[in-house]
mmCIF file of C-alpha atoms in Angstrom:
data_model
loop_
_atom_site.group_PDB
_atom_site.id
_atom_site.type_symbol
_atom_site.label_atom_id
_atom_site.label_comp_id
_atom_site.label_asym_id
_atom_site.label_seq_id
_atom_site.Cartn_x
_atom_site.Cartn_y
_atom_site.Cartn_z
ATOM 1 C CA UNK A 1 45.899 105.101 53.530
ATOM 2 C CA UNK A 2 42.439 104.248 54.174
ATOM 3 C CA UNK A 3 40.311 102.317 51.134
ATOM 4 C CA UNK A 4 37.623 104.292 50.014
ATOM 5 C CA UNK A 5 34.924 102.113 47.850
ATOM 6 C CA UNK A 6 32.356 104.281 45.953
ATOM 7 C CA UNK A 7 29.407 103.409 43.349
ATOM 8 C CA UNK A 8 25.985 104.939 42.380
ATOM 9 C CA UNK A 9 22.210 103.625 42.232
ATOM 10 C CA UNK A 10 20.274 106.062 39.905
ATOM 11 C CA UNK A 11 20.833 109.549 42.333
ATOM 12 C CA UNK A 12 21.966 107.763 45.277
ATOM 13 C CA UNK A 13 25.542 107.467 45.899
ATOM 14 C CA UNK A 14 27.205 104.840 48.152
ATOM 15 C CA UNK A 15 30.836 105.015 50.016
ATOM 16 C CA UNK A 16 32.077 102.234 51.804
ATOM 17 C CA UNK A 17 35.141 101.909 54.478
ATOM 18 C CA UNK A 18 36.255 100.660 57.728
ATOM 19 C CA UNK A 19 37.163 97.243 55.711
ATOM 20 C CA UNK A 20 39.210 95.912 58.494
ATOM 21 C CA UNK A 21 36.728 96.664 61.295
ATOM 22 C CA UNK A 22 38.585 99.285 62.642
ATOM 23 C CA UNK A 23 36.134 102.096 62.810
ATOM 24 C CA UNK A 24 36.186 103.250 66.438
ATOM 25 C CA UNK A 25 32.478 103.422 68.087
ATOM 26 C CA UNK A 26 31.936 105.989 70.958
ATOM 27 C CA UNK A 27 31.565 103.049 73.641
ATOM 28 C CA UNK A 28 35.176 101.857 72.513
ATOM 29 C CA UNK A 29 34.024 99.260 70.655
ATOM 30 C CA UNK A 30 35.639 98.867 66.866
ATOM 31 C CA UNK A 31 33.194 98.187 63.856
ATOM 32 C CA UNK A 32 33.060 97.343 60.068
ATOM 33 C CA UNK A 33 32.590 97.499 57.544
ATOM 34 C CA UNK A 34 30.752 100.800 56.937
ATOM 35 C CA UNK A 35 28.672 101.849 54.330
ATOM 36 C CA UNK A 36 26.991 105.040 53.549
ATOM 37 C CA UNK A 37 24.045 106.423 51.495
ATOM 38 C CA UNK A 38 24.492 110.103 50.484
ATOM 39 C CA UNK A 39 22.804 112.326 47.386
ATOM 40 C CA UNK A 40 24.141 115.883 46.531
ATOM 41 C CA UNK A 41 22.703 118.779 44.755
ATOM 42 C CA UNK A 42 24.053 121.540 43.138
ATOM 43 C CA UNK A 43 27.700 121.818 42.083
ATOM 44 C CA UNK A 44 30.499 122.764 44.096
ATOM 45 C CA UNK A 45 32.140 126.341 43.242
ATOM 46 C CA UNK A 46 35.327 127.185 42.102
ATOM 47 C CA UNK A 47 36.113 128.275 45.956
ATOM 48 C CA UNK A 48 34.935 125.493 47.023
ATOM 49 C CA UNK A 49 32.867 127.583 49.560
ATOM 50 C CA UNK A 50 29.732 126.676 49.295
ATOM 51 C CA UNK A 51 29.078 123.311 50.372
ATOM 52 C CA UNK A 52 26.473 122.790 52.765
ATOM 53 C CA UNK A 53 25.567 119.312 54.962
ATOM 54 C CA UNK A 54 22.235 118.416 55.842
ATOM 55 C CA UNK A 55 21.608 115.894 58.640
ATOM 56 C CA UNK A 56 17.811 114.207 59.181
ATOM 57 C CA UNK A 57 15.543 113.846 62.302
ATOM 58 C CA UNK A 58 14.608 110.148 63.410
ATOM 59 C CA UNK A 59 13.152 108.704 60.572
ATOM 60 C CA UNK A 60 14.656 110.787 57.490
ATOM 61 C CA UNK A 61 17.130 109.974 54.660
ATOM 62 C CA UNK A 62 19.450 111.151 52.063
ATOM 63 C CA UNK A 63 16.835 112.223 50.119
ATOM 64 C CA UNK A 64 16.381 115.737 51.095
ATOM 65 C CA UNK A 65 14.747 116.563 48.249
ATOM 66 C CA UNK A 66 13.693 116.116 44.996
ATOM 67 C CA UNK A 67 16.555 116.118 41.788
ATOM 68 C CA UNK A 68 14.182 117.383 39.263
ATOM 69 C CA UNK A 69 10.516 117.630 38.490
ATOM 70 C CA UNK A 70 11.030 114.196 37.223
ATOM 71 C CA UNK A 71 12.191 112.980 40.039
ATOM 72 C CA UNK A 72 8.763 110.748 41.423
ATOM 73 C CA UNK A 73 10.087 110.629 44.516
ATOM 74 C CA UNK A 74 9.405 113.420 47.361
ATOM 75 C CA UNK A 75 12.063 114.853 49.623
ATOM 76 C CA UNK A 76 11.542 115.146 53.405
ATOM 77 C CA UNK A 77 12.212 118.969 52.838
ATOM 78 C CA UNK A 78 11.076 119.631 49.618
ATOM 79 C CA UNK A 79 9.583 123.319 50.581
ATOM 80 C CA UNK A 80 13.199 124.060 52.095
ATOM 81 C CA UNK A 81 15.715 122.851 49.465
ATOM 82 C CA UNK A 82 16.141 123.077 45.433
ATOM 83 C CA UNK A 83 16.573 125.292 43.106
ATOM 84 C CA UNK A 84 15.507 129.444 44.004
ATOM 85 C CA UNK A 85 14.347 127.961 47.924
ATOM 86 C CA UNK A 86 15.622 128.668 50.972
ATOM 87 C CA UNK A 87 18.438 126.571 50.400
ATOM 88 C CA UNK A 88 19.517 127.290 46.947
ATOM 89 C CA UNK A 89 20.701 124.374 45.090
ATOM 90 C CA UNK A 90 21.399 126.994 42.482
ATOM 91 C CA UNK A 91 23.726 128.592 44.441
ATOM 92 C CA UNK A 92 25.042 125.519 47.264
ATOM 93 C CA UNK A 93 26.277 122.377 47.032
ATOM 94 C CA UNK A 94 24.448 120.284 49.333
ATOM 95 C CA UNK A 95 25.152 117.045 50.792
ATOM 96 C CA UNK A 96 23.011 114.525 52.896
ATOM 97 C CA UNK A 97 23.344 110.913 54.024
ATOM 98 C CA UNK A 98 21.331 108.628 55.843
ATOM 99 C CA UNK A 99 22.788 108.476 59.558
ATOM 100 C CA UNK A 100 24.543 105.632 60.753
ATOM 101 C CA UNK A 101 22.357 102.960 61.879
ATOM 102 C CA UNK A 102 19.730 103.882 59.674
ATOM 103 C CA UNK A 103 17.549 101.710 57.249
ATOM 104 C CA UNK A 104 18.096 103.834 53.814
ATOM 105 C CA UNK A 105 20.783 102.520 52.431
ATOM 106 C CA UNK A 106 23.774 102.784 55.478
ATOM 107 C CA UNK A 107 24.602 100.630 57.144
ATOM 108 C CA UNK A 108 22.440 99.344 59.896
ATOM 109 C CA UNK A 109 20.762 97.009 62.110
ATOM 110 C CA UNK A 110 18.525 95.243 58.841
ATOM 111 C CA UNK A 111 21.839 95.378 57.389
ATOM 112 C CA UNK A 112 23.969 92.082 56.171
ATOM 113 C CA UNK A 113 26.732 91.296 58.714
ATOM 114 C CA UNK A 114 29.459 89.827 56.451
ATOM 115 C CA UNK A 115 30.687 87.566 59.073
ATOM 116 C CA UNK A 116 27.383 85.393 59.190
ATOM 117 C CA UNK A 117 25.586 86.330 56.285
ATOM 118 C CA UNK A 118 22.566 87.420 58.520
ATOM 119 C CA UNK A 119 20.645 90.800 59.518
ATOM 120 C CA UNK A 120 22.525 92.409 62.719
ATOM 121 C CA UNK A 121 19.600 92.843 64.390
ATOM 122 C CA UNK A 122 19.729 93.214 67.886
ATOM 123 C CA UNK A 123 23.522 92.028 67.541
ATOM 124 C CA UNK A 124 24.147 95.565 66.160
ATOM 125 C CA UNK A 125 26.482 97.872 68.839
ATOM 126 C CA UNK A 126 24.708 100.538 70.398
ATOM 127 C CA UNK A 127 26.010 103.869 68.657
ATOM 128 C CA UNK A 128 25.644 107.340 69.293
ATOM 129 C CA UNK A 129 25.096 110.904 67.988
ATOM 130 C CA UNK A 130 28.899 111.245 67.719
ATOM 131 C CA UNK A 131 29.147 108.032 66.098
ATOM 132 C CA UNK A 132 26.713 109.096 63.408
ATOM 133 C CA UNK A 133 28.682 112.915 62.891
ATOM 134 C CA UNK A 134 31.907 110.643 63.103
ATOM 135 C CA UNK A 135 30.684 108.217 60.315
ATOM 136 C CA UNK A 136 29.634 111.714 57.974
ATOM 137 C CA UNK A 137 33.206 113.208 58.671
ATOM 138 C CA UNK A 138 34.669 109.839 57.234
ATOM 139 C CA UNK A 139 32.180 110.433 53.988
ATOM 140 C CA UNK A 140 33.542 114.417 53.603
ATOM 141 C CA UNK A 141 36.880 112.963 54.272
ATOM 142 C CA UNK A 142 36.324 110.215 51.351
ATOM 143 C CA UNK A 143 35.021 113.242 49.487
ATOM 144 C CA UNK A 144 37.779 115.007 49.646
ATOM 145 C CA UNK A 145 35.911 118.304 51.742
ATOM 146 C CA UNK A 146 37.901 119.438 54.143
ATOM 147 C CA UNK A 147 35.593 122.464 55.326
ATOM 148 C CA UNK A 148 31.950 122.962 54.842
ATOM 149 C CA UNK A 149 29.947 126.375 54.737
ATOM 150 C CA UNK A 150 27.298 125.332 57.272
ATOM 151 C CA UNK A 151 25.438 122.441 59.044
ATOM 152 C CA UNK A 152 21.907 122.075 58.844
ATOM 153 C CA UNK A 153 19.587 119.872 60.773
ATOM 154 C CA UNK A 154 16.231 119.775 62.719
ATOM 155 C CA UNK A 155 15.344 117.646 65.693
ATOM 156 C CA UNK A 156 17.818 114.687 66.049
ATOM 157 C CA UNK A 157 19.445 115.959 62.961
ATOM 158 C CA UNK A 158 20.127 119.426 65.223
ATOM 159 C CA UNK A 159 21.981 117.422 67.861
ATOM 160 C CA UNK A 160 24.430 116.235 64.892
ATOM 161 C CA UNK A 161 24.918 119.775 63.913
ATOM 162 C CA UNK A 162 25.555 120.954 67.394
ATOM 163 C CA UNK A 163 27.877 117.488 67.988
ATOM 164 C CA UNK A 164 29.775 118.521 64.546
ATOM 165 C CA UNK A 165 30.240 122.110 66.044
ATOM 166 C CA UNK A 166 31.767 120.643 69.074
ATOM 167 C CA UNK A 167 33.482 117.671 67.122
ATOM 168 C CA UNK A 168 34.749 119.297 64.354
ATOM 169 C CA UNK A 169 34.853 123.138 65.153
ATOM 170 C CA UNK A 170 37.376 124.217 62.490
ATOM 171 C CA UNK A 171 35.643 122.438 59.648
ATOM 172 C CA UNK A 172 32.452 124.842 59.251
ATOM 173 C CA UNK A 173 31.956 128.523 59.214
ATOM 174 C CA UNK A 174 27.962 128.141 60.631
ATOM 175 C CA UNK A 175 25.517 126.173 62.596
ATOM 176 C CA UNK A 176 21.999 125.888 61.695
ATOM 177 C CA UNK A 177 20.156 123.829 65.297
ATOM 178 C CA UNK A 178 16.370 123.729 64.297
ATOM 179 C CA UNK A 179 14.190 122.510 67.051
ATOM 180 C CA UNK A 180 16.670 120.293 68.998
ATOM 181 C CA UNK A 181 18.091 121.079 72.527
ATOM 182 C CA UNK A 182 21.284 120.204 74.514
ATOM 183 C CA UNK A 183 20.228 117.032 75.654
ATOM 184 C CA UNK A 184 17.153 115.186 76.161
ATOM 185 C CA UNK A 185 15.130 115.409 78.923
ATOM 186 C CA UNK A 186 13.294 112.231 81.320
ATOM 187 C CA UNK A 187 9.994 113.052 79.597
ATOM 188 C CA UNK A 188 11.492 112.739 75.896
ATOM 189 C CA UNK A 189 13.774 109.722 77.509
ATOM 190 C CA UNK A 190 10.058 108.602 78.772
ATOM 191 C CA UNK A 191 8.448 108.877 75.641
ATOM 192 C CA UNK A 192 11.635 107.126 73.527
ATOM 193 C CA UNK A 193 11.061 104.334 76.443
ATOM 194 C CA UNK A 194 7.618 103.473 75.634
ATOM 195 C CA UNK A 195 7.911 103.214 71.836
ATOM 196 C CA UNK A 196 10.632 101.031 71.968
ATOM 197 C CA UNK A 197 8.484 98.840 74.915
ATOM 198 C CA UNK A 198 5.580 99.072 72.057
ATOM 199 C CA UNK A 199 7.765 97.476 69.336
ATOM 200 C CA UNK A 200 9.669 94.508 71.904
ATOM 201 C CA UNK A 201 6.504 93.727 73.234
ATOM 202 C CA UNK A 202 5.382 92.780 69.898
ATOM 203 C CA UNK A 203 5.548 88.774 70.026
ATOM 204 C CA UNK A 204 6.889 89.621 66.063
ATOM 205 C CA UNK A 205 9.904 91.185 67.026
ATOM 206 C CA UNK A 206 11.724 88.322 67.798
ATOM 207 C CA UNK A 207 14.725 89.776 69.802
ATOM 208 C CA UNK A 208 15.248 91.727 66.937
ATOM 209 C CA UNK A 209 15.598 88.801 64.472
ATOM 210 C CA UNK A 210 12.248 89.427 62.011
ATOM 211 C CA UNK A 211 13.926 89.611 58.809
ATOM 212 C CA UNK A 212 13.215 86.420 57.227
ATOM 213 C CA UNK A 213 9.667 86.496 59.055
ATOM 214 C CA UNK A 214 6.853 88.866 59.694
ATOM 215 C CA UNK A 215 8.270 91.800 61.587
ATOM 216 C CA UNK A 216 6.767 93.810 64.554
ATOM 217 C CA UNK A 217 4.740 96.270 62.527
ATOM 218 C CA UNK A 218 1.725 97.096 65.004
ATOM 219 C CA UNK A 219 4.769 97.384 67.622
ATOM 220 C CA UNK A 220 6.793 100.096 65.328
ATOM 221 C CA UNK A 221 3.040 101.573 64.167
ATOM 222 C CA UNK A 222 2.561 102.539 67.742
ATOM 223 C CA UNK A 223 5.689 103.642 68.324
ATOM 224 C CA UNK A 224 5.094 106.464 65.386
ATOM 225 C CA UNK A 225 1.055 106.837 66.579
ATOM 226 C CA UNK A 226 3.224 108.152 69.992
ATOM 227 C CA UNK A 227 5.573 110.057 68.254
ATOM 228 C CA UNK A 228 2.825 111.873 66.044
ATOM 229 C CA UNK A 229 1.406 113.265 69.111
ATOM 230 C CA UNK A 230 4.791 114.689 70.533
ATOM 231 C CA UNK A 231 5.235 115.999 67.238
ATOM 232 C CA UNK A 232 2.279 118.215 67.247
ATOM 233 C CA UNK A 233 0.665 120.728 69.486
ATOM 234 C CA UNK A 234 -2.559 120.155 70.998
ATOM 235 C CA UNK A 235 -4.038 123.252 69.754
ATOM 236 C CA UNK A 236 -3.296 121.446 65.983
ATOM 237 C CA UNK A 237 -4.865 118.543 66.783
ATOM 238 C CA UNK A 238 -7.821 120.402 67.724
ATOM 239 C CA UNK A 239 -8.455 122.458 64.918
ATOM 240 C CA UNK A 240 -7.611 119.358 62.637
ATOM 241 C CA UNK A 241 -9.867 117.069 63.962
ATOM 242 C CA UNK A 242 -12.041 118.354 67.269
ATOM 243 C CA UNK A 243 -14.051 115.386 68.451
ATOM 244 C CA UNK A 244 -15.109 114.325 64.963
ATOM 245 C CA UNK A 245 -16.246 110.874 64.292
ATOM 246 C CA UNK A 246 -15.671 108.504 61.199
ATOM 247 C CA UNK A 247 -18.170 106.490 62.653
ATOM 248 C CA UNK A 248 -21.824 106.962 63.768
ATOM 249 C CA UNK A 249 -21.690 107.538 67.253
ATOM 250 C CA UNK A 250 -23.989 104.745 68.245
ATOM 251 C CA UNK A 251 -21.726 102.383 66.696
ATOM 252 C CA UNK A 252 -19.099 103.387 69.837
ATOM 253 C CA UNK A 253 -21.308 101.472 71.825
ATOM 254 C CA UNK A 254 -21.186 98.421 70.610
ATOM 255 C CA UNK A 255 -17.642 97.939 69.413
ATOM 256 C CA UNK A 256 -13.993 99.116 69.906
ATOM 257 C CA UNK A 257 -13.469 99.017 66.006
ATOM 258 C CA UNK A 258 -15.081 102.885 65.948
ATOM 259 C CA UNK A 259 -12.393 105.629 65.554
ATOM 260 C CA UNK A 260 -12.821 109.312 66.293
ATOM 261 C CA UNK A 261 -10.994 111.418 63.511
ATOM 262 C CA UNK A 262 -7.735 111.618 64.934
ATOM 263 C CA UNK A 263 -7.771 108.015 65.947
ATOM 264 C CA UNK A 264 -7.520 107.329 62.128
ATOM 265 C CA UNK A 265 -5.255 109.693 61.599
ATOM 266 C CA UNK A 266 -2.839 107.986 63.707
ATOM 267 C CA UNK A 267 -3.793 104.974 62.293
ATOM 268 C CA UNK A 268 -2.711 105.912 58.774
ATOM 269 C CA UNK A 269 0.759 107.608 60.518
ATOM 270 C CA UNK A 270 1.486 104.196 62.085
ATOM 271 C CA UNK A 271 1.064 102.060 59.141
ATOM 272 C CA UNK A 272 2.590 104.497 56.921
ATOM 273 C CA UNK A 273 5.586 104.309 58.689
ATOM 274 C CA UNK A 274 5.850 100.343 58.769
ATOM 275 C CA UNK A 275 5.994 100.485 54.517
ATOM 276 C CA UNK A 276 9.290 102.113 54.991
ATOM 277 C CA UNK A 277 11.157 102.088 57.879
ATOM 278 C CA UNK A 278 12.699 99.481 59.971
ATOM 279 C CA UNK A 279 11.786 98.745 63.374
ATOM 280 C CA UNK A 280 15.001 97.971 64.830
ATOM 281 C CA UNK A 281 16.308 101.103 63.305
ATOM 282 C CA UNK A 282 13.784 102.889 65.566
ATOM 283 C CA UNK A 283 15.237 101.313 68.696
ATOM 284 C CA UNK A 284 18.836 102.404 68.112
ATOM 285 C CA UNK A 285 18.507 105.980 66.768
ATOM 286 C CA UNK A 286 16.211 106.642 69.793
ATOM 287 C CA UNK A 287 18.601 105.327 72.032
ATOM 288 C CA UNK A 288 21.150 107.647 70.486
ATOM 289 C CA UNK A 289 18.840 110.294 71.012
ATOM 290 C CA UNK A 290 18.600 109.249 74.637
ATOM 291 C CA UNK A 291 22.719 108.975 74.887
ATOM 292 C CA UNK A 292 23.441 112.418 73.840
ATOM 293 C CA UNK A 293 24.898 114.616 76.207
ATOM 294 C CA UNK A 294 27.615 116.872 75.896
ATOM 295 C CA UNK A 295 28.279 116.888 79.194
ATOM 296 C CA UNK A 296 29.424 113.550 79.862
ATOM 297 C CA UNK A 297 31.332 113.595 76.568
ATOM 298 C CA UNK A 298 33.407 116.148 77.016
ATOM 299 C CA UNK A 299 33.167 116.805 81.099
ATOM 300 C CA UNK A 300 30.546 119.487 81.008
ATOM 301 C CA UNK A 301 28.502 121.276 78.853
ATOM 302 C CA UNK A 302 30.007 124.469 79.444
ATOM 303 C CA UNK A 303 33.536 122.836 78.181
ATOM 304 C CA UNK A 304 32.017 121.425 75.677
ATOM 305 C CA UNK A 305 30.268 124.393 74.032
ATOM 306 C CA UNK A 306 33.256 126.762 74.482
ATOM 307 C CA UNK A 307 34.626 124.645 71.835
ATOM 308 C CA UNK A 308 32.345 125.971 68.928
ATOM 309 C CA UNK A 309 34.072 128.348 66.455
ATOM 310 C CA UNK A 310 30.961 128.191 64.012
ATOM 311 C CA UNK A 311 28.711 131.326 64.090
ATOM 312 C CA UNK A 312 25.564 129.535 65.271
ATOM 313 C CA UNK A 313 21.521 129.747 64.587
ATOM 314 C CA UNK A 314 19.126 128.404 66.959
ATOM 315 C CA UNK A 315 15.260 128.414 65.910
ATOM 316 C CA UNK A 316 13.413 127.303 68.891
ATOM 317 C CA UNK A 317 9.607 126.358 68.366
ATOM 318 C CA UNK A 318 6.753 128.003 70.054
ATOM 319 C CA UNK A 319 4.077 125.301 70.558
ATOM 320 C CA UNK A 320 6.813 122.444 70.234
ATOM 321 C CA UNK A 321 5.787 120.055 73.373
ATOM 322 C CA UNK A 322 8.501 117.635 72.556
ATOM 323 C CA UNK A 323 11.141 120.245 73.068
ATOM 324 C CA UNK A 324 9.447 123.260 74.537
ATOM 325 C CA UNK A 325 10.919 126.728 74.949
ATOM 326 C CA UNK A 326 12.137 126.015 78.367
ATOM 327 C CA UNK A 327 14.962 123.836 76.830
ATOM 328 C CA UNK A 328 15.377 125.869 74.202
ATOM 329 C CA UNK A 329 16.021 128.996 75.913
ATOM 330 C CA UNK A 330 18.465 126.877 78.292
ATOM 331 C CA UNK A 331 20.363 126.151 75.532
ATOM 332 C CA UNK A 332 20.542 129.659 74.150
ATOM 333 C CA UNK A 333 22.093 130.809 77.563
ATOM 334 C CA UNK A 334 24.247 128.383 77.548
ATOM 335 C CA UNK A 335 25.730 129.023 73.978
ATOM 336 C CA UNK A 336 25.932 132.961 75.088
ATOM 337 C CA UNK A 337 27.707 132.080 78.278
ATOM 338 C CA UNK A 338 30.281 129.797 76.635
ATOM 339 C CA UNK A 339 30.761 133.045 74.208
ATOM 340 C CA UNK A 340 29.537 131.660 70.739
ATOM 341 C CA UNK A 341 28.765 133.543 68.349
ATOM 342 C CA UNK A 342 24.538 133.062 68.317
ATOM 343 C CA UNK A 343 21.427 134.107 66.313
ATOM 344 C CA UNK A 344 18.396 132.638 68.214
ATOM 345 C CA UNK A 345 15.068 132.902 66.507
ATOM 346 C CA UNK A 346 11.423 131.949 67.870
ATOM 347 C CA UNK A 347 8.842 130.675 65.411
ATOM 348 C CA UNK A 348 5.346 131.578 66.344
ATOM 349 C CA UNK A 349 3.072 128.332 65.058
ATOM 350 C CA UNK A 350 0.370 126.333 66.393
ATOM 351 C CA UNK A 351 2.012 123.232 64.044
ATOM 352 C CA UNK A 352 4.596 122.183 67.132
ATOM 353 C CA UNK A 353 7.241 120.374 66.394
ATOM 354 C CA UNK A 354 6.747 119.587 63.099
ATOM 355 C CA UNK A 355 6.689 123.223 62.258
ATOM 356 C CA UNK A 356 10.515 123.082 60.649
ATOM 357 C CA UNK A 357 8.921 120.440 57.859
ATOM 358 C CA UNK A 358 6.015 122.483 56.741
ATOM 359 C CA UNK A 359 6.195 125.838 57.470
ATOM 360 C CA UNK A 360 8.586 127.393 55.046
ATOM 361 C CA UNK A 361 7.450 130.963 54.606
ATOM 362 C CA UNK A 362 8.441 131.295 58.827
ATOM 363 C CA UNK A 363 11.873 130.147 58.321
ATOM 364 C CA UNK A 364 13.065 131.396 54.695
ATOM 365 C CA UNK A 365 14.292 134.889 55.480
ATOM 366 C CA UNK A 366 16.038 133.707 58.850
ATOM 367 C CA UNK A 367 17.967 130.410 56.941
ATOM 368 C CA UNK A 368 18.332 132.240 54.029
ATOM 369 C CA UNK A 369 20.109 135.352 55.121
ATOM 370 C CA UNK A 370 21.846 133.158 57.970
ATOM 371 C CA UNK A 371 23.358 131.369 54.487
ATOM 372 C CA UNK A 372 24.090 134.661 52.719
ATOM 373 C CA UNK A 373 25.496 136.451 55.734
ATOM 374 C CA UNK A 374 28.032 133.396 55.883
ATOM 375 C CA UNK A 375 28.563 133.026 52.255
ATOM 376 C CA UNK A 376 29.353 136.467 51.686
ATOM 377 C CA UNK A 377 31.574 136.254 54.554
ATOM 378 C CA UNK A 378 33.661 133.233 53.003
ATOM 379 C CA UNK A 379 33.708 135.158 49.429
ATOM 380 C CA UNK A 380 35.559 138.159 51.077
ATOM 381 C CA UNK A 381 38.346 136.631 52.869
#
């Protein structure tokens, strides 16, 4: 029977397994020990119905939201999740833990390999989205869940709900995909390429061993200064900042240290990003983004989707230039022709990509009565 180790720092809850290095990586590979950061919300009902898991995009965490207006920390979906919101904390138990090779509290790349005492760094094994979904089914498993309501995630936390669907299809009743298609294309690949060039070309990085040093922060800054722009739509940027300048314009000809508006915007995204999030993280979970594709794993994508049982939303992104409709609407063909059951929903916004994060009032009556159709479902049988 496997050994389950469990203990709590203030809201944040911890499981640990996979003692004997035994866990079983997608590339073969065996790994261990494991541990996981997690926070809930809500209580679980007497049915035991109404458990919902949340999984995070790239550089998320288990804290979905906040625990109370005392909490002083914010959640990365505070408009979406709590008590009366979209997802009703009044009325679901929700669950979500930092991915696998994150830098939040499971285990990762910064964290302590026990057989030299040192940061994995680079010495870390290369994991995948499946890795990640298999490393949350060990957490439900230490939890005792054996079936969820729904899945929930946006961006790389939509290709972990689609993976569970395929993974797991008996062990949720709905899919919630926000933003997040079948598999990556060579300009997202592209994109991934070049931030992870920006942070190993720092001379900081150090082949990945920084931890007892200064670390590569104007590498990872640039990496998230890319990844702001993919996250937004040009039309955004415009009406955010035009072609202001912070500085006066004669002072552009004398120096590079000038910035236009959105120069310093990006700035402030880069930097911000540095004062909580580690580099080397970065590097794996966009190579796991990179990775996924159902069709290798399971011998095509067609097989692969004609697996899900799970009634299935898809909210696709109108201005999202990171994964535009053309993949979307691939994906909800696909879905259709493997005969799953499939709500797909188009969000008109100029915010791109980052539209599932801030724009609550476009998605609350589509997630919410998603939830209740599937709730009210679960309470009948």
């Amino acid at each position: 029977m496997e050994k389950f180790e469990f203990w709590e720092e203030g809201y944040k809850k911890f499981v640990r397994f996979a003692h004997n290095k035994d866990f079983v990586l997608e590339s073969g590979k065996t790994f261990g020990p494991i541990t996981v950061a997690y926070e809930v919300y809500g209580e679980i009902n007497k049915e035991k119905n109404n458990i919902i898991l949340i999984t995070h995009a790239l550089t998320g965490d288990s804290h979905v939201a906040k625990h109370s207006e005392d909490d002083p920390k914010p959640g990365w979906w505070d408009k979406f999740v709590g008590p009366g919101k979209m997802i009703d904390t009044n009325k679901y138990f929700v669950i979500c833990s930092n991915v696998f090779g994150g830098c939040q509290g499971t285990t990762g790349p910064s964290s302590i390999d026990p057989e030299t005492g040192k940061p994995y760094g680079a010495r870390f094994p290369i994991i995948t989205i499946k890795d990640m979904v298999n490393v949350q089914k060990k957490l439900l498993d230490a939890l005792k869940i054996d079936h969820i309501l729904c899945v929930v995630g946006g961006s790389m936390g939509g290709m972990q709900a689609l993976e569970w669907a395929v993974s797991y299809p008996d062990f949720m009743d709905g899919v919630i995909n926000i933003a997040s298609p079948l598999k990556l294309n060579a300009q997202s690949i592209a994109f991934n390429e070049v931030m992870r060039r920006a942070i190993m070309a720092d001379p900081n990085w150090h082949g990945g061993d920084y931890y007892d040093k200064t670390g590569p922060s104007q590498g990872l800054s640039i990496a998230r200064m890319l990844g702001m722009i993919t996250y937004q739509s040009d039309k955004l940027m415009d009406r955010k900042f035009n072609r202001r300048m912070k500085d006066p314009v004669e002072s552009f000809f004398e120096s590079f240290n000038t910035e236009f508006e959105v120069e310093s915007y990006l700035h402030y995204q880069g930097m911000k990003l540095v004062q909580r999030f580690d580099a080397n993280t970065y590097l794996y979970l966009t190579r796991a983004m990179d990775l996924y594709d159902l069709g290798r794993t399971y011998g095509s994508e067609e097989e692969a989707l004609k697996r899900i049982k799970a009634k299935f939303l898809l909210i696709a992104i109108t201005s999202d230039i990171l994964f535009p409709l053309s993949q979307m609407r691939y994906m909800r063909d696909k879905l259709l022709e493997a005969g799953v059951d499939l709500v797909y929903k188009e969000i008109e916004s100029d915010y791109g990509h980052d539209s599932f994060l801030v724009e609550e009032d476009k998605y609350r009556n589509i997630i919410s009565e998603f939830l209740e159709l599937l709730y009210n479902k679960e309470m009948i049988r």
